[in-house]
Amino acid sequence: MTPKKLWRWLAAVIAISFAVLIFYGAEIYRKIPPIPDKVVTTNGTVVATGQDIKDGQNVWQSIGGQTVGSIWGHGAYIAPDWTADYLHRESLLLLDELAKKDGKIYKQLSDDEQAKYQVLLKKEMRTNTFNEKKNEIVLSPERAKVQEQLAQYYSKLFMNDPSMAKLRDQYAIPVNTIKDVERMAKMNAFFAWSSWVCITERPEDDVTYTNNWPHDESIGNTPPPSLHLWSGFSILMLLACIGLLVFYHARNKEEEVNEMLPLEDPLRNMKPTPSMKATLKYIWVVALLILVQMLAGVITAHYGVEGSGFYGIPLDQFLPQSVSRSWHVQLAIFWIATSWLATGLYIAPAVSGYEPKYQKLGVNVLFGALLIVVLGSLTGQWLGVMQKLGLVDNFLWGHQGYEYVELGRIWQILLLVGLILWLVLMIRALLPALKRKDGDRHLLTLFTLSSVAIAMFYGAGLMYGRQTHMAIAEYWRWWVVHLWVEGFFEVFATVVAAFLFTRLGLLKLKSATNAVLFSTIIFLAGGILGTFHHLYFSATPTAVLALGATFSALEIVPLVLIGYEAYQNYQLSKSSKWIQAYKWPIYCFIAMCFWNFLGAGIFGFAINPPIALYYIQGLNTTAVHGHAALFGVYGILGIGLMMFVLRGLYPDRQWNNKLIGWAFWLTNIGLFVMVTISLLPIGIMQSVASIKEGYWYARSAEFMQTDIMHFLRWMRVPGDILLALGELLLVIFIIGLKFGWSLKEKR
């Protein structure tokens, strides 16, 4: 297929996919569960106001939000999912109140009599009592009383009641996480409303706003038929598209490797420009951020076994788990993104052979701006969680409470400005090459478009406000996490890798161009609408579930031939003597292929079908996929791109292969050991518990604090040590390029 036809297909895929994504985004907005003006009892007593619920959402965000347990399954893993926890506790208390209303004690009743109240419980909790005319949610006095009891329970937990000390430790929640009674009352209103959404059936429907999630048979939350239907359909789509892809590949297979290999390194004599040299400081910062992120990860993992400290040190009073986890996740995104941005700044002048005026100054200004955003956002998150900011100031400068976009709104805006500056620097350096009508124009155009997407799609995180309905905020948040991080960064990386291999003379330009365009089409065909697979149970209509299930399955299709790509990269690493200088960057690409297959492919698809995610969303199975995909794919790829840049900045000397080799193997083996020996067994055991007993149980302290769970959490240590040693050696290697110990004889 010609590049012209491939471009048409790519344009059609993007246009149609985004049209559907936006249309059903409007459907989510139209069918969101209501936030009422008031929550009242049948006798007119006001339980809470809509403003209490909105303010309560902001209070929850201020303590770390999705870094302290989860809501609707999205968030951290040490504390419970508060919606599931709330519903289970509410159902037990409400059974007692319903029986007491008839002058009976529920626990003393026979099974037949208890069955009667279980039916009444489901009717009480699942009936939609929202009065649209008055914009009120109406509760029975019994349910209102139960919610008051739960408010007292959560107040004791999040404030300073001594009787909750053990449970706080198990949940890694510091004493006085919330210091103000009024704030606590508002967060209780938010907990009650977000749980009401999970158990209340949609008007004229027999499933709840969250498609009967979380699983809890005692209150009638069981998987609806739509979950089975679309799960089966997604698997059929996957099989069909795999067959078509293999057929296409067999029919159109070209020998991509260039048979006329250069006799020496084509890039060796390329002189780095001043702006290209200026990217070295980015790599040094990446090395520093890797170490800090690793330390934050160690602290966060330890909170799983010692929730109030670090080997006896009361660390939670100075660095709570919600802060360490936020830093761990945010720093991962920062260092991975920075490595890729540095690669782009290095590649642009290299490709065009043109250094624009003041380009080095722009690279240095961008570097300073990135430092300000990183340090400022991390400081703001700490101030927010430590309750040193008001609710408005926390949203602007502190902790937004949403996973992966934790940084305050001001820092978000500044980061977007930085990305736009990066885009300007890229385009001005690429303009001469874009104007040329040579064979590079297709790759250059796609490279430019992916750069535009990286700069602009982060702006989706600005589409929700401080008190935006959570279902809408989740929709836009996943635009950032899925489309920005998992989508256009991957397209960018694919194009950069193709550039590097063609510039080295290892791949034919025509075949590389066609391969990149085709890969982009296949990936975005599933990837754009695959965004919906994160929203199955986030108070979205069934159509979103159907689309998410169908298209997220297609995300796996490009990974079918990943073994071929890895083998081809391995062949390239052996193709010529001079290519040995690029051994470790190429090995990073090979490792990326492995983690793409395992982390994004196997572990990703294991949790993608709706019926699977219904039981295991937010369990450690998600952490397995997250670590293997975010670090294994994007992190390792970022390291590989850095290695290419460093090779160009130090062109005349061989590397210390022993040092970088140990770093490479320890990092990858450590990640594999950590994921498979600790996180995966915990996730599997939680999945079984969720299916048998209910989702609330799989996340409860009762289950998670058993001896076997403690043992499995401690089993992270061997993998963590190997991974940490690998990252440390990587940093030592990068520093050694400057001071000499990572350099050997001349090439």
XYZ file of C-alpha atoms in Angstrom:
747
model
C 0.000 0.000 0.000
C 1.351 3.443 -0.916
C 2.030 6.126 1.709
C -0.694 8.293 0.155
C -3.333 5.610 0.782
C -2.017 5.001 4.288
C -2.316 8.708 5.072
C -5.958 8.631 3.946
C -6.658 5.663 6.184
C -4.933 7.369 9.101
C -6.946 10.572 8.620
C -10.190 8.585 8.443
C -9.373 6.574 11.587
C -8.539 9.697 13.588
C -11.557 11.694 12.368
C -14.112 8.920 12.946
C -12.638 7.824 16.280
C -12.590 11.313 17.772
C -16.098 12.024 16.486
C -17.365 8.941 18.349
C -15.268 9.727 21.427
C -16.690 13.255 21.656
C -20.265 12.167 20.874
C -20.317 9.652 23.697
C -18.552 12.122 25.924
C -21.654 14.263 25.448
C -23.781 11.198 26.295
C -21.829 10.757 29.533
C -22.556 14.389 30.378
C -26.251 13.990 29.530
C -26.732 10.822 31.593
C -24.545 11.507 34.621
C -26.025 10.625 38.012
C -27.524 13.747 39.575
C -25.938 15.855 42.274
C -29.083 17.110 44.023
C -29.727 20.452 45.624
C -30.559 18.543 48.806
C -30.583 15.064 50.295
C -33.634 14.828 52.514
C -35.589 12.237 54.469
C -39.212 11.393 53.755
C -40.223 13.621 56.689
C -38.325 16.603 55.225
C -35.161 16.584 57.341
C -32.159 17.830 55.355
C -29.293 15.291 55.459
C -26.880 17.149 53.177
C -26.872 19.746 50.420
C -25.490 19.507 46.914
C -22.846 22.043 47.863
C -21.805 19.798 50.757
C -21.267 16.974 48.245
C -19.198 19.170 45.911
C -17.139 20.581 48.757
C -16.725 17.062 50.124
C -15.278 15.971 46.798
C -12.727 18.789 47.162
C -11.914 17.714 50.733
C -11.326 14.167 49.498
C -9.077 15.551 46.750
C -7.144 17.639 49.269
C -6.066 14.594 51.313
C -4.751 12.913 48.175
C -7.994 11.662 46.618
C -7.192 8.650 44.478
C -3.890 8.114 46.314
C -5.813 7.198 49.501
C -7.861 4.167 48.519
C -10.190 4.608 45.578
C -13.606 5.828 44.448
C -15.448 3.827 41.758
C -12.369 1.554 41.579
C -9.894 4.236 40.498
C -7.005 4.928 42.838
C -4.509 3.371 45.228
C -4.518 -0.116 46.730
C -3.576 0.006 50.427
C -6.765 1.608 51.739
C -10.188 0.277 50.622
C -12.346 1.422 47.799
C -14.488 3.814 49.819
C -17.619 3.298 47.728
C -17.457 -0.487 48.135
C -16.549 -0.187 51.814
C -19.362 2.282 52.450
C -21.993 0.184 50.670
C -21.094 -2.981 52.547
C -21.162 -1.270 55.925
C -24.382 0.520 55.020
C -26.088 -2.735 54.038
C -25.193 -4.436 57.339
C -26.413 -1.512 59.441
C -29.540 -1.080 57.359
C -30.528 -4.720 57.801
C -30.436 -4.153 61.559
C -32.525 -0.975 61.256
C -35.139 -2.600 59.006
C -35.565 -5.458 61.467
C -35.607 -3.060 64.439
C -38.436 -1.157 62.755
C -40.527 -4.333 63.187
C -39.266 -4.798 66.746
C -36.862 -7.611 65.835
C -33.110 -8.231 66.022
C -31.824 -9.260 62.602
C -29.017 -11.540 63.812
C -31.463 -13.562 65.934
C -33.845 -14.296 63.058
C -34.099 -17.575 61.143
C -32.734 -17.827 57.622
C -36.225 -17.479 56.138
C -36.973 -14.341 58.115
C -33.566 -12.881 57.297
C -34.255 -13.530 53.612
C -37.316 -11.284 53.883
C -35.212 -8.374 55.123
C -32.560 -9.013 52.495
C -35.237 -8.489 49.857
C -36.390 -5.309 51.618
C -32.752 -4.160 51.791
C -32.270 -4.453 48.040
C -35.507 -2.609 47.375
C -34.549 0.111 49.843
C -31.075 0.643 48.429
C -31.595 0.059 44.700
C -34.779 2.098 44.176
C -34.034 5.457 42.581
C -35.589 8.048 44.884
C -34.290 11.108 43.073
C -37.074 13.680 42.719
C -36.274 15.446 39.462
C -38.819 18.246 39.955
C -37.436 19.222 43.352
C -33.877 18.128 42.514
C -33.726 16.119 45.735
C -32.638 12.634 46.763
C -35.133 11.256 49.277
C -34.017 8.758 51.953
C -36.012 6.801 54.487
C -35.409 7.775 58.145
C -33.764 4.363 58.667
C -31.267 4.923 55.859
C -30.564 8.466 57.011
C -29.849 7.120 60.502
C -27.441 4.557 59.071
C -25.637 7.249 57.101
C -25.229 9.253 60.303
C -23.669 6.195 61.967
C -21.308 5.810 59.026
C -20.408 9.492 59.235
C -19.332 8.917 62.821
C -17.291 5.860 61.790
C -15.398 7.657 59.008
C -14.878 10.724 61.198
C -13.148 8.543 63.788
C -11.046 6.933 61.059
C -9.860 10.075 59.293
C -9.491 12.224 62.397
C -7.971 11.175 65.715
C -10.093 8.599 67.545
C -7.672 6.272 69.424
C -9.901 3.221 68.822
C -9.142 3.491 65.089
C -5.346 3.554 65.472
C -4.857 -0.034 64.271
C -7.152 0.354 61.283
C -5.512 3.646 60.347
C -2.162 1.869 60.390
C -3.509 -0.915 58.163
C -4.859 1.664 55.704
C -1.713 3.886 55.906
C -3.886 6.855 56.883
C -2.123 9.249 59.300
C -3.903 10.405 62.444
C -5.638 13.756 61.855
C -5.585 13.326 58.092
C -8.559 15.669 58.270
C -8.215 18.180 61.069
C -11.474 20.108 60.718
C -14.912 18.777 61.735
C -16.692 20.765 59.041
C -14.420 19.388 56.328
C -15.020 15.875 57.614
C -18.797 16.330 57.489
C -18.577 17.410 53.875
C -16.375 14.472 52.904
C -18.930 12.162 54.530
C -21.587 13.718 52.290
C -19.401 12.990 49.260
C -18.807 9.379 50.356
C -22.562 8.870 50.832
C -23.391 10.323 47.403
C -20.638 8.464 45.482
C -21.830 5.209 47.092
C -25.486 6.049 46.324
C -24.450 6.248 42.658
C -23.109 2.667 42.825
C -26.309 1.121 44.192
C -29.071 3.255 42.655
C -30.627 1.968 39.438
C -30.810 4.280 36.461
C -34.306 5.557 35.608
C -36.219 2.928 33.635
C -33.353 0.457 33.879
C -32.424 -2.491 36.091
C -28.710 -1.672 36.464
C -27.100 0.967 38.622
C -25.361 4.093 37.374
C -22.079 2.148 37.630
C -23.391 -0.942 35.779
C -23.879 -2.817 39.082
C -20.300 -2.231 40.212
C -18.927 -3.003 42.841
C -19.668 -6.707 43.098
C -21.694 -7.421 46.248
C -24.440 -10.015 45.918
C -26.044 -9.084 49.249
C -27.253 -5.794 47.748
C -27.973 -7.126 44.267
C -24.803 -5.865 42.596
C -24.072 -8.722 40.218
C -22.695 -8.480 36.665
C -25.444 -7.570 34.180
C -25.809 -9.494 30.890
C -24.179 -6.631 28.949
C -20.831 -7.398 30.606
C -20.872 -10.997 29.382
C -22.123 -9.996 25.934
C -19.503 -7.335 25.222
C -16.700 -9.328 26.792
C -17.411 -12.187 24.398
C -17.758 -9.819 21.452
C -14.431 -8.147 22.274
C -12.641 -11.494 22.165
C -14.225 -12.327 18.797
C -13.145 -8.930 17.453
C -9.643 -9.538 18.733
C -9.382 -12.926 17.003
C -10.824 -11.586 13.747
C -8.480 -8.591 13.617
C -5.451 -10.707 14.514
C -6.273 -12.919 11.543
C -6.594 -9.901 9.244
C -3.327 -8.423 10.507
C -1.407 -11.645 9.965
C -2.909 -11.960 6.462
C -1.965 -8.366 5.629
C 1.546 -8.836 6.961
C 2.066 -12.056 5.001
C 0.731 -10.492 1.797
C 2.604 -7.182 2.031
C 5.769 -8.302 3.775
C 8.840 -6.447 2.645
C 12.406 -7.051 3.660
C 12.834 -3.956 5.803
C 16.509 -4.471 6.649
C 18.806 -2.622 4.272
C 20.983 -5.180 2.518
C 23.568 -2.514 1.582
C 24.715 -1.697 5.108
C 27.077 1.250 5.590
C 30.689 0.322 6.210
C 30.891 2.720 9.151
C 28.566 4.645 11.449
C 26.773 7.328 9.352
C 26.121 9.431 12.473
C 29.623 9.298 13.900
C 30.844 12.380 12.056
C 27.716 14.391 12.780
C 28.731 17.353 14.932
C 26.225 18.076 17.708
C 24.940 21.645 17.543
C 24.868 23.879 20.656
C 21.175 23.130 21.258
C 21.771 19.401 20.853
C 24.573 19.571 23.443
C 22.233 21.510 25.743
C 19.969 18.465 26.015
C 22.596 16.743 28.168
C 21.328 18.592 31.245
C 17.869 17.096 30.623
C 19.380 13.626 30.827
C 21.155 14.475 34.068
C 17.852 15.622 35.546
C 16.181 12.425 34.305
C 18.868 10.451 36.163
C 18.166 12.405 39.369
C 14.395 11.999 39.013
C 14.804 8.239 38.502
C 16.567 7.967 41.857
C 14.012 10.125 43.701
C 11.137 8.236 42.093
C 12.715 4.930 43.114
C 13.043 6.141 46.723
C 9.411 7.306 46.747
C 8.398 3.866 45.460
C 10.322 2.104 48.240
C 8.604 4.256 50.873
C 5.169 3.727 49.303
C 5.625 -0.054 49.099
C 6.745 -0.165 52.749
C 3.569 1.612 53.821
C 1.790 -1.582 52.747
C 3.363 -3.454 55.675
C 3.940 -0.621 58.144
C 1.216 1.925 57.591
C 2.284 4.539 60.121
C 6.020 4.712 59.573
C 9.249 3.456 58.078
C 10.998 0.885 60.283
C 9.727 2.593 63.424
C 10.229 6.173 62.218
C 6.831 8.008 62.258
C 7.324 9.058 58.652
C 3.591 9.402 57.994
C 3.562 12.621 60.042
C 6.012 14.227 57.585
C 5.612 12.265 54.362
C 2.241 10.440 54.253
C 1.652 7.533 51.894
C -0.593 9.745 49.768
C 2.340 12.113 49.138
C 4.974 9.421 48.526
C 2.666 7.623 46.098
C 1.785 10.863 44.298
C 5.474 11.652 43.925
C 6.224 8.105 42.785
C 3.632 8.253 40.000
C 4.174 11.895 39.050
C 7.968 11.587 38.924
C 7.654 8.544 36.661
C 5.680 10.630 34.181
C 8.085 13.552 34.565
C 11.277 11.602 33.924
C 9.842 9.508 31.103
C 8.368 12.589 29.404
C 11.582 14.574 29.926
C 13.682 11.837 28.315
C 11.392 11.815 25.300
C 11.289 15.616 25.060
C 15.091 15.739 25.197
C 15.235 13.166 22.411
C 12.944 15.306 20.282
C 15.052 18.423 20.872
C 18.158 16.459 19.896
C 16.645 14.783 16.837
C 15.060 17.878 15.234
C 18.311 19.715 14.321
C 19.986 16.387 13.543
C 17.322 15.534 10.969
C 17.134 18.938 9.326
C 20.804 19.838 9.606
C 19.674 23.317 10.685
C 20.227 25.127 13.986
C 17.762 28.043 14.308
C 18.899 31.268 15.917
C 18.496 31.244 19.709
C 17.614 27.519 19.673
C 20.032 26.802 22.523
C 18.512 29.648 24.542
C 15.052 28.153 23.989
C 16.246 24.712 25.094
C 17.729 26.246 28.265
C 14.600 28.300 29.021
C 12.441 25.196 28.611
C 14.760 23.321 30.954
C 14.318 25.969 33.636
C 10.553 25.964 33.153
C 10.408 22.186 33.568
C 12.420 22.396 36.784
C 10.006 24.982 38.171
C 6.987 22.805 37.331
C 8.536 19.654 38.812
C 9.699 21.225 42.074
C 6.661 23.480 42.431
C 4.096 20.744 41.823
C 5.768 18.313 44.237
C 5.873 21.003 46.935
C 2.246 21.927 46.279
C 1.127 18.315 46.616
C 2.802 18.078 50.018
C 1.230 21.336 51.211
C -2.212 20.217 50.033
C -2.151 16.794 51.664
C -0.802 18.264 54.908
C -3.982 20.412 54.945
C -2.063 23.681 54.765
C -4.140 25.051 51.873
C -7.777 26.012 51.500
C -9.926 24.013 49.108
C -9.627 26.555 46.286
C -5.885 27.059 46.806
C -5.378 23.300 46.971
C -6.981 22.840 43.556
C -4.860 25.639 42.080
C -1.497 24.930 43.713
C -1.759 21.670 45.652
C -3.136 18.192 44.989
C -6.006 17.687 42.533
C -6.648 14.200 43.870
C -6.807 12.484 40.475
C -4.283 9.750 39.734
C -1.628 10.685 37.139
C -2.781 14.321 37.097
C -2.174 15.029 40.765
C -0.439 18.358 40.232
C -2.402 21.559 40.918
C -4.122 23.472 38.121
C -1.510 26.271 37.958
C 1.248 23.697 37.512
C -0.858 21.955 34.861
C -1.147 25.198 32.911
C 2.571 25.921 33.229
C 3.400 22.398 32.048
C 1.135 22.898 29.029
C 2.929 26.176 28.266
C 6.237 24.301 28.497
C 5.008 21.640 26.069
C 3.919 24.326 23.609
C 7.365 25.937 23.890
C 8.891 22.508 23.191
C 6.654 22.198 20.123
C 7.769 25.604 18.836
C 11.424 24.658 19.293
C 10.835 21.386 17.446
C 8.973 22.878 14.486
C 11.386 25.780 13.922
C 14.262 23.301 13.773
C 12.361 20.941 11.464
C 11.037 23.558 8.998
C 13.863 23.277 6.457
C 13.480 19.496 6.373
C 9.695 19.752 6.083
C 10.042 22.027 3.070
C 12.205 19.516 1.241
C 10.342 17.077 -1.016
C 12.534 14.081 -0.305
C 11.794 10.587 0.964
C 11.855 11.714 4.591
C 8.752 13.886 4.278
C 6.256 11.224 5.403
C 8.182 10.335 8.548
C 8.865 14.007 9.223
C 5.196 14.892 8.859
C 4.127 12.126 11.214
C 6.892 13.125 13.626
C 5.613 16.709 13.579
C 1.972 15.702 14.011
C 2.803 13.450 16.939
C 4.742 16.334 18.507
C 1.716 18.601 18.065
C -0.491 15.950 19.687
C 1.880 15.607 22.650
C 1.859 19.354 23.223
C -1.877 19.893 22.767
C -3.553 16.792 24.186
C -2.206 17.440 27.658
C -4.637 20.369 27.556
C -7.515 17.885 27.975
C -6.651 17.933 31.669
C -7.894 21.527 31.790
C -11.392 20.601 30.603
C -12.737 19.952 34.089
C -12.889 22.332 37.026
C -12.618 22.207 40.787
C -16.182 21.012 41.353
C -16.873 19.292 38.028
C -18.991 16.152 38.338
C -16.642 13.234 38.933
C -17.929 11.227 35.945
C -17.007 14.135 33.643
C -13.647 14.674 35.347
C -12.833 10.974 34.850
C -13.713 11.226 31.151
C -11.234 14.067 30.606
C -8.617 12.597 32.940
C -8.396 9.502 30.780
C -7.901 11.669 27.724
C -4.634 12.682 29.394
C -3.637 9.302 30.808
C -4.692 7.113 27.877
C -4.508 9.341 24.796
C -1.545 11.461 25.862
C 0.626 9.004 27.787
C -0.371 5.719 26.159
C -1.321 7.104 22.745
C 0.561 9.892 21.065
C 3.768 9.417 23.026
C 3.899 5.906 21.576
C 3.396 7.214 18.043
C 6.156 9.749 18.671
C 8.510 7.055 19.936
C 7.766 4.771 16.976
C 8.608 7.541 14.521
C 11.794 8.496 16.396
C 12.961 4.876 16.389
C 12.295 4.637 12.630
C 14.263 7.852 12.072
C 17.214 6.537 14.030
C 17.339 3.212 12.198
C 16.952 4.800 8.750
C 19.599 7.422 9.544
C 21.933 4.641 10.591
C 21.261 3.011 7.225
C 19.876 -0.145 8.824
C 16.338 0.124 7.426
C 15.030 1.058 4.007
C 13.328 4.440 4.146
C 10.308 3.363 2.079
C 9.551 0.216 4.057
C 10.153 1.992 7.388
C 7.743 4.762 6.358
C 5.017 2.305 5.376
C 5.552 0.269 8.537
C 5.282 3.325 10.807
C 2.163 4.642 9.070
C 0.491 1.234 9.154
C 1.410 0.683 12.812
C 0.008 4.103 13.706
C -3.276 3.322 11.942
C -3.648 -0.007 13.726
C -2.730 1.402 17.101
C -4.996 4.462 16.941
C -7.886 2.409 15.505
C -8.146 0.678 18.863
C -6.363 3.172 21.056
C -8.551 6.263 20.687
C -11.891 4.603 21.451
C -10.098 2.169 23.758
C -10.038 5.109 26.168
C -13.550 4.037 27.159
C -12.318 0.804 28.746
C -11.233 2.889 31.733
C -14.801 4.151 32.156
C -16.890 0.968 32.344
C -17.934 1.646 35.948
C -17.424 5.413 36.257
C -21.142 6.239 36.107
C -21.269 6.002 32.302
C -24.026 4.555 30.057
C -23.895 1.009 28.667
C -22.940 2.239 25.187
C -19.608 3.424 26.588
C -19.025 -0.056 27.987
C -19.777 -1.615 24.591
C -17.405 0.691 22.711
C -14.669 0.397 25.312
C -14.804 -3.401 25.316
C -14.761 -3.653 21.523
C -11.985 -1.202 20.761
C -9.760 -1.844 23.754
C -9.462 -5.434 22.474
C -8.089 -3.992 19.227
C -5.266 -2.349 21.178
C -3.766 -5.814 21.571
C -3.746 -6.505 17.817
C -0.473 -4.635 17.023
C 1.267 -6.632 19.751
C 0.730 -9.917 17.894
C 3.769 -9.306 15.704
C 5.850 -7.812 18.509
C 8.092 -10.866 18.536
C 8.943 -10.212 14.901
C 9.843 -6.610 15.735
C 12.002 -7.703 18.669
C 13.811 -10.295 16.552
C 14.380 -7.760 13.800
C 15.905 -5.335 16.310
C 18.120 -8.132 17.598
C 19.267 -8.853 14.032
C 20.099 -5.178 13.600
C 22.246 -5.243 16.730
C 24.349 -8.024 15.125
C 24.380 -6.711 11.562
C 27.710 -4.895 11.550
C 30.742 -4.340 13.724
C 30.202 -0.607 14.119
C 26.575 -1.141 15.185
C 27.883 -2.610 18.441
C 28.273 0.972 19.610
C 24.445 1.117 19.607
C 23.994 -2.259 21.292
C 22.357 -1.021 24.487
C 19.937 1.456 22.907
C 18.813 -1.328 20.582
C 18.587 -3.770 23.494
C 16.291 -1.269 25.225
C 14.042 -1.412 22.152
C 14.076 -5.212 22.341
C 13.180 -5.070 26.054
C 10.425 -2.596 25.233
C 8.979 -5.139 22.786
C 9.041 -7.808 25.504
C 7.280 -5.576 28.034
C 4.822 -4.406 25.394
C 3.833 -8.014 24.842
C 3.772 -9.008 28.516
C 2.784 -5.804 30.330
C 0.524 -4.095 27.820
C -0.559 -7.258 26.000
C -1.035 -10.190 28.386
C -1.423 -8.305 31.672
C -3.396 -5.542 29.960
C -5.881 -7.773 28.179
C -6.290 -9.877 31.320
C -8.050 -6.930 32.945
C -9.610 -5.258 29.892
C -12.771 -7.311 29.161
C -15.724 -5.874 31.122
C -16.496 -9.127 32.960
C -12.872 -9.353 34.133
C -12.583 -5.714 35.130
C -15.901 -5.930 36.980
C -14.263 -8.151 39.589
C -10.661 -6.924 39.549
C -10.671 -3.178 38.838
C -8.427 -1.482 41.376
C -6.891 -4.698 42.698
C -3.178 -5.459 42.475
C -3.790 -6.930 39.027
C -4.026 -3.302 37.917
C -0.681 -2.585 39.602
C 0.842 -5.491 37.661
C -0.287 -3.983 34.367
C 0.665 -0.462 35.483
C 4.250 -1.286 36.470
C 4.911 -3.592 33.513
C 3.451 -1.158 30.978
C 4.430 2.275 32.344
C 7.989 1.435 33.367
C 8.515 -1.658 31.223
C 7.335 -0.075 27.971
C 7.555 3.710 28.285
C 10.331 3.862 30.884
C 12.632 1.381 29.148
C 11.915 3.065 25.817
C 12.765 6.451 27.350
C 16.054 5.008 28.615
C 16.762 3.613 25.139
C 16.125 6.986 23.508
C 18.450 8.612 26.051
C 21.121 6.079 25.162
C 20.868 7.085 21.499
C 21.247 10.759 22.423
C 24.216 10.023 24.676
C 25.812 7.970 21.907
C 25.629 11.043 19.688
C 26.984 13.341 22.391
C 29.952 11.026 23.079
C 30.667 9.699 19.567
C 34.391 8.951 19.698
C 34.727 6.507 22.614
C 33.524 3.005 23.361
C 31.292 2.554 26.413
C 31.865 0.568 29.575
C 29.676 -2.335 28.461
C 30.011 -4.113 31.777
C 28.507 -1.186 33.712
C 25.640 -0.430 31.328
C 25.076 -4.171 30.800
C 24.582 -4.798 34.517
C 22.279 -1.778 34.682
C 20.163 -3.077 31.785
C 19.793 -6.653 32.999
C 19.253 -5.830 36.692
C 16.566 -3.290 35.812
C 14.609 -5.666 33.596
C 15.045 -8.762 35.767
C 14.180 -6.779 38.898
C 10.962 -5.496 37.340
C 10.001 -9.012 36.224
C 10.694 -10.511 39.670
C 8.811 -7.764 41.494
C 5.746 -8.075 39.261
C 5.512 -11.871 39.064
C 6.549 -12.922 42.585
C 4.708 -10.283 44.606
C 2.138 -8.116 42.814
C 0.693 -10.826 40.565
C 0.041 -13.437 43.319
C -1.561 -10.747 45.505
C -3.747 -9.680 42.589
C -4.799 -13.258 41.808
C -5.745 -13.945 45.426
C -7.674 -10.686 45.586
C -9.499 -11.606 42.364
C -10.623 -14.925 43.850
C -11.801 -13.139 46.996
C -13.680 -10.562 44.935
C -15.491 -13.237 42.929
C -16.362 -15.379 45.955
C -17.121 -12.819 48.658
C -17.451 -9.428 47.014
C -15.224 -6.586 45.931
C -15.348 -4.933 49.358
C -13.765 -8.054 50.899
C -10.891 -8.194 48.402
C -9.919 -4.655 49.435
C -10.642 -5.006 53.174
C -8.137 -5.003 56.031
C -9.644 -8.339 57.067
C -8.331 -9.924 53.859
C -5.299 -7.787 53.080
C -3.764 -8.064 56.557
C -3.541 -11.858 56.639
C -0.146 -13.539 57.094
C 0.020 -14.744 53.501
C -0.603 -11.215 52.219
C 2.124 -9.822 54.453
C 4.489 -12.499 53.159
C 3.679 -11.703 49.533
C 4.168 -7.982 50.104
C 7.597 -8.665 51.626
C 8.370 -10.748 48.537
C 8.652 -7.471 46.629
C 11.994 -6.903 48.301
C 14.190 -9.140 46.045
C 12.779 -7.616 42.864
C 12.871 -4.097 44.291
C 16.545 -4.501 45.259
C 17.499 -5.728 41.786
C 15.504 -2.944 40.126
C 16.975 -0.302 42.433
C 20.518 -1.545 41.795
C 19.882 -1.474 38.051
C 18.595 2.103 38.181
C 21.493 3.167 40.409
C 24.032 1.651 38.004
C 22.272 3.415 35.119
C 22.686 6.747 36.878
C 26.329 5.953 37.704
C 26.878 5.124 34.025
C 25.343 8.430 32.878
C 27.477 10.394 35.341
C 30.518 8.354 34.282
C 30.161 9.572 30.697
C 31.013 13.028 32.003
C 33.793 12.004 34.375
C 35.300 9.194 32.343
C 34.665 5.885 34.079
C 31.907 4.923 31.602
C 34.171 5.537 28.597
C 36.706 3.107 27.132
C 39.053 3.099 24.151
C 38.440 5.128 21.008
C 36.058 3.707 18.406
